[in-house]
Each structure stands twice: as C-alpha cells, then as structure tokens.
Amino acid sequence: MKRRALSTAVAFAATSALLLSGCGGDDGGSGEDDEIAGAAKDPAPGTSAESPSGDAAKRPSVTLPSDVKNVFDGWEAGDAAKDALLTDVTHRINATDAAIVAADPNSEALRFYYKGEALAGAATWVKGYVDEGRSITGTVRFYDPDLVMVDKDTAALAYCADESKASDKDRKTGKADKTPVTKESYVAYNSRLEKGEDGVWRTTVLESERGNAKCVR
C-alpha cells in the first residue's frame, strides 16, 4: 500500500545538493559525527509533545485518529539542540497528516511548522486530498534521519519513510486502497529547516522521491 505522493521531486538530486550546500566541513556533507543514533522513538500519535526545555513557543494541538500512526525510529541524537529539531520535524509530519484527515489545507499547525516554499507545497498537497475526496489510514515508519547543522539556526535533514503499512482511503466510504508493496512504498525525503526567534524549527524546503535506493528495504 502507499499514500498519495507528497511531490514528484523533479531533480531530487539537485535539491539534495542545494539543501546541503554551505554546510561546512572539508567534505561538504555529513560525516560519522552527524549520524543520528538512539533507540526507537514512538511518540504518542494523538497529541504533539510538550515544547522542549527553554522553548517558549505555544505549539498548536495536533490530534490524529486511531487508524493513523507515525512511528519515528532512531530519532534521538543524544544532543539537546538536535533533539529539539528532530522533535519539531515529528510535529510537522503529524501536523501534515492531521490536516489531511481534517481536510484543512489552511490548518493552523501547517502554518506553524512550515514556511515559504514548503508551506505552499504542503497546502497544495493537502488540497489535492480534499479535491479528490481522499484521506489516509495506516502506519508509516520514519527512519535513518541524517542531520547536518549548517549553523545554529539552519539545518538540512534527510530521512526515509516506509509506507508499506499505510494507504489512501475514500473519505466517504472509509474504504482503503489495496495496492502491492513495491519499492514505491519507500520514500526518501530531503528538507531544509530554519529556527525561529521562538525556538521552533520550521521546514522551509521539502522534497521527496519514491523508490529511492537508499530507503528501499
């Protein structure tokens, strides 16, 4: 099974290079020290976690129905600053799914966790679901996060998603699509994030590619 594609990711490789440009270091990319380690982390799917320590932002409440779940595997860096960023990304992912379920392209949570190009893309994506009378169901596992800090307020994050246990469904009938699990069930994401004055990490660029070899299991 698979969900409606977030983007066709035209020139995905070029976007990846753009996200990582200027990240510092002799090799211009993530090294061994940038690998994300840690035990599997599966935050409660229904509600956003509390704000990280020292963060004064008032995050919007995000609630997912019982049949929609996101699992974040290995999303702990063991570093307070990086963990705060990764937590905000989990909130953004949950907020996107909540907006689809609620058929709300103008969701407050979308506008909170996205900005710029990424916000426009997310709103268009959610609207596509609304226009087609579709919603989502099932569990998506997010794994292999690869985080590069450009500076204290800018970062690039790549990660994978396994949608083999998730699918679209008809909004009226509730009937889920039944499609075979293939390499297209696995999605590679590249994103760029910026930290606001309120301490929140917001996604400014987000691209995806289905069937990317690095994510296929």
PDB file of C-alpha atoms in Angstrom, residues 34-156:
ATOM      1  CA  ASP A  34      26.484  13.618  12.108  1.00  0.00           C
ATOM      2  CA  GLU A  35      24.843  10.180  12.265  1.00  0.00           C
ATOM      3  CA  ILE A  36      21.684  10.042  14.336  1.00  0.00           C
ATOM      4  CA  ALA A  37      21.793   7.333  16.964  1.00  0.00           C
ATOM      5  CA  GLY A  38      19.398   6.199  19.652  1.00  0.00           C
ATOM      6  CA  ALA A  39      16.680   3.772  20.479  1.00  0.00           C
ATOM      7  CA  ALA A  40      13.413   3.649  18.593  1.00  0.00           C
ATOM      8  CA  LYS A  41      11.182   6.533  19.493  1.00  0.00           C
ATOM      9  CA  ASP A  42       7.447   6.306  19.062  1.00  0.00           C
ATOM     10  CA  PRO A  43       5.769   9.436  20.429  1.00  0.00           C
ATOM     11  CA  ALA A  44       2.061   9.255  21.180  1.00  0.00           C
ATOM     12  CA  PRO A  45       0.343   9.625  17.797  1.00  0.00           C
ATOM     13  CA  GLY A  46      -2.616  11.591  19.073  1.00  0.00           C
ATOM     14  CA  THR A  47      -1.053  14.687  20.567  1.00  0.00           C
ATOM     15  CA  SER A  48       2.007  16.855  19.986  1.00  0.00           C
ATOM     16  CA  ALA A  49       4.714  16.530  22.608  1.00  0.00           C
ATOM     17  CA  GLU A  50       5.393  19.371  25.020  1.00  0.00           C
ATOM     18  CA  SER A  51       7.745  22.145  23.991  1.00  0.00           C
ATOM     19  CA  PRO A  52      11.439  21.397  24.501  1.00  0.00           C
ATOM     20  CA  SER A  53      13.035  22.813  27.632  1.00  0.00           C
ATOM     21  CA  GLY A  54      13.749  26.522  27.266  1.00  0.00           C
ATOM     22  CA  ASP A  55      11.300  26.856  24.370  1.00  0.00           C
ATOM     23  CA  ALA A  56       8.561  29.436  24.947  1.00  0.00           C
ATOM     24  CA  ALA A  57       6.587  28.725  21.770  1.00  0.00           C
ATOM     25  CA  LYS A  58       2.907  27.863  22.060  1.00  0.00           C
ATOM     26  CA  ARG A  59       2.536  24.957  19.689  1.00  0.00           C
ATOM     27  CA  PRO A  60      -0.876  24.155  18.200  1.00  0.00           C
ATOM     28  CA  SER A  61      -2.525  20.953  19.344  1.00  0.00           C
ATOM     29  CA  VAL A  62      -2.257  18.136  16.800  1.00  0.00           C
ATOM     30  CA  THR A  63      -4.505  15.080  17.069  1.00  0.00           C
ATOM     31  CA  LEU A  64      -4.540  12.014  14.829  1.00  0.00           C
ATOM     32  CA  PRO A  65      -7.318   9.398  14.673  1.00  0.00           C
ATOM     33  CA  SER A  66      -6.629   5.893  15.983  1.00  0.00           C
ATOM     34  CA  ASP A  67      -6.149   4.469  12.482  1.00  0.00           C
ATOM     35  CA  VAL A  68      -3.367   6.922  11.567  1.00  0.00           C
ATOM     36  CA  LYS A  69       0.007   6.464  13.245  1.00  0.00           C
ATOM     37  CA  ASN A  70       3.553   7.666  12.630  1.00  0.00           C
ATOM     38  CA  VAL A  71       6.487   5.801  14.166  1.00  0.00           C
ATOM     39  CA  PHE A  72       9.860   7.546  14.427  1.00  0.00           C
ATOM     40  CA  ASP A  73      12.660   5.009  14.584  1.00  0.00           C
ATOM     41  CA  GLY A  74      16.025   6.254  15.845  1.00  0.00           C
ATOM     42  CA  TRP A  75      15.011   9.906  16.058  1.00  0.00           C
ATOM     43  CA  GLU A  76      17.204  10.736  19.027  1.00  0.00           C
ATOM     44  CA  ALA A  77      20.579  12.386  18.574  1.00  0.00           C
ATOM     45  CA  GLY A  78      21.636  12.495  22.223  1.00  0.00           C
ATOM     46  CA  ASP A  79      22.165  16.242  21.853  1.00  0.00           C
ATOM     47  CA  ALA A  80      19.595  18.698  23.235  1.00  0.00           C
ATOM     48  CA  ALA A  81      19.696  21.098  20.281  1.00  0.00           C
ATOM     49  CA  LYS A  82      19.470  18.366  17.652  1.00  0.00           C
ATOM     50  CA  ASP A  83      16.772  16.511  19.567  1.00  0.00           C
ATOM     51  CA  ALA A  84      14.676  19.701  19.683  1.00  0.00           C
ATOM     52  CA  LEU A  85      14.950  19.985  15.896  1.00  0.00           C
ATOM     53  CA  LEU A  86      14.030  16.339  15.352  1.00  0.00           C
ATOM     54  CA  THR A  87      11.047  16.710  17.676  1.00  0.00           C
ATOM     55  CA  ASP A  88       9.765  19.678  15.682  1.00  0.00           C
ATOM     56  CA  VAL A  89      10.037  17.615  12.500  1.00  0.00           C
ATOM     57  CA  THR A  90       7.896  14.871  14.069  1.00  0.00           C
ATOM     58  CA  HIS A  91       5.339  17.549  14.969  1.00  0.00           C
ATOM     59  CA  ARG A  92       5.410  18.802  11.376  1.00  0.00           C
ATOM     60  CA  ILE A  93       4.839  15.311   9.993  1.00  0.00           C
ATOM     61  CA  ASN A  94       1.943  14.685  12.387  1.00  0.00           C
ATOM     62  CA  ALA A  95       0.506  18.130  11.605  1.00  0.00           C
ATOM     63  CA  THR A  96       0.505  17.317   7.890  1.00  0.00           C
ATOM     64  CA  ASP A  97      -1.391  14.074   8.412  1.00  0.00           C
ATOM     65  CA  ALA A  98      -3.838  15.798  10.764  1.00  0.00           C
ATOM     66  CA  ALA A  99      -4.532  18.439   8.097  1.00  0.00           C
ATOM     67  CA  ILE A 100      -5.256  15.711   5.535  1.00  0.00           C
ATOM     68  CA  VAL A 101      -7.621  13.907   7.906  1.00  0.00           C
ATOM     69  CA  ALA A 102      -9.371  17.183   8.728  1.00  0.00           C
ATOM     70  CA  ALA A 103      -9.467  18.212   5.034  1.00  0.00           C
ATOM     71  CA  ASP A 104      -7.921  21.534   6.042  1.00  0.00           C
ATOM     72  CA  PRO A 105      -5.235  22.941   3.710  1.00  0.00           C
ATOM     73  CA  ASN A 106      -5.225  26.129   5.807  1.00  0.00           C
ATOM     74  CA  SER A 107      -4.509  24.271   9.044  1.00  0.00           C
ATOM     75  CA  GLU A 108      -3.002  26.392  11.813  1.00  0.00           C
ATOM     76  CA  ALA A 109      -0.490  23.627  12.512  1.00  0.00           C
ATOM     77  CA  LEU A 110       0.676  23.571   8.880  1.00  0.00           C
ATOM     78  CA  ARG A 111       1.271  27.308   9.023  1.00  0.00           C
ATOM     79  CA  PHE A 112       3.123  26.863  12.309  1.00  0.00           C
ATOM     80  CA  TYR A 113       5.591  24.151  11.237  1.00  0.00           C
ATOM     81  CA  TYR A 114       6.133  25.119   7.586  1.00  0.00           C
ATOM     82  CA  LYS A 115       7.122  28.378   5.938  1.00  0.00           C
ATOM     83  CA  GLY A 116       7.833  29.697   2.471  1.00  0.00           C
ATOM     84  CA  GLU A 117       8.080  27.214  -0.382  1.00  0.00           C
ATOM     85  CA  ALA A 118       7.451  24.233   1.887  1.00  0.00           C
ATOM     86  CA  LEU A 119       4.244  25.733   3.292  1.00  0.00           C
ATOM     87  CA  ALA A 120       2.862  26.368  -0.185  1.00  0.00           C
ATOM     88  CA  GLY A 121       3.717  22.809  -1.203  1.00  0.00           C
ATOM     89  CA  ALA A 122       2.143  21.274   1.899  1.00  0.00           C
ATOM     90  CA  ALA A 123      -1.081  23.264   1.482  1.00  0.00           C
ATOM     91  CA  THR A 124      -1.316  22.230  -2.178  1.00  0.00           C
ATOM     92  CA  TRP A 125      -0.700  18.597  -1.252  1.00  0.00           C
ATOM     93  CA  VAL A 126      -3.437  18.605   1.399  1.00  0.00           C
ATOM     94  CA  LYS A 127      -5.813  20.375  -1.013  1.00  0.00           C
ATOM     95  CA  GLY A 128      -5.192  17.576  -3.502  1.00  0.00           C
ATOM     96  CA  TYR A 129      -6.541  15.099  -0.988  1.00  0.00           C
ATOM     97  CA  VAL A 130      -9.557  17.304  -0.313  1.00  0.00           C
ATOM     98  CA  ASP A 131     -10.339  17.796  -4.009  1.00  0.00           C
ATOM     99  CA  GLU A 132     -10.134  14.051  -4.659  1.00  0.00           C
ATOM    100  CA  GLY A 133     -12.275  13.115  -1.652  1.00  0.00           C
ATOM    101  CA  ARG A 134      -9.415  11.118  -0.186  1.00  0.00           C
ATOM    102  CA  SER A 135      -7.908  10.666   3.270  1.00  0.00           C
ATOM    103  CA  ILE A 136      -5.244   8.403   4.810  1.00  0.00           C
ATOM    104  CA  THR A 137      -5.015   5.376   7.076  1.00  0.00           C
ATOM    105  CA  GLY A 138      -2.357   3.035   8.457  1.00  0.00           C
ATOM    106  CA  THR A 139       1.126   3.309   9.948  1.00  0.00           C
ATOM    107  CA  VAL A 140       4.185   4.990   8.446  1.00  0.00           C
ATOM    108  CA  ARG A 141       7.651   4.356   9.857  1.00  0.00           C
ATOM    109  CA  PHE A 142      10.213   7.151   9.549  1.00  0.00           C
ATOM    110  CA  TYR A 143      13.845   6.075   9.853  1.00  0.00           C
ATOM    111  CA  ASP A 144      17.505   6.776   9.058  1.00  0.00           C
ATOM    112  CA  PRO A 145      17.460  10.509   9.869  1.00  0.00           C
ATOM    113  CA  ASP A 146      20.667  12.199   8.694  1.00  0.00           C
ATOM    114  CA  LEU A 147      21.035  15.667  10.160  1.00  0.00           C
ATOM    115  CA  VAL A 148      23.557  18.326   9.194  1.00  0.00           C
ATOM    116  CA  MET A 149      23.670  21.600  11.144  1.00  0.00           C
ATOM    117  CA  VAL A 150      24.545  24.447   8.797  1.00  0.00           C
ATOM    118  CA  ASP A 151      24.705  26.886  11.693  1.00  0.00           C
ATOM    119  CA  LYS A 152      22.808  27.319  14.965  1.00  0.00           C
ATOM    120  CA  ASP A 153      19.656  28.430  13.129  1.00  0.00           C
ATOM    121  CA  THR A 154      19.774  26.430   9.883  1.00  0.00           C
ATOM    122  CA  ALA A 155      19.916  22.710   9.169  1.00  0.00           C
ATOM    123  CA  ALA A 156      19.432  20.063   6.489  1.00  0.00           C
TER     124      ALA A 156
END
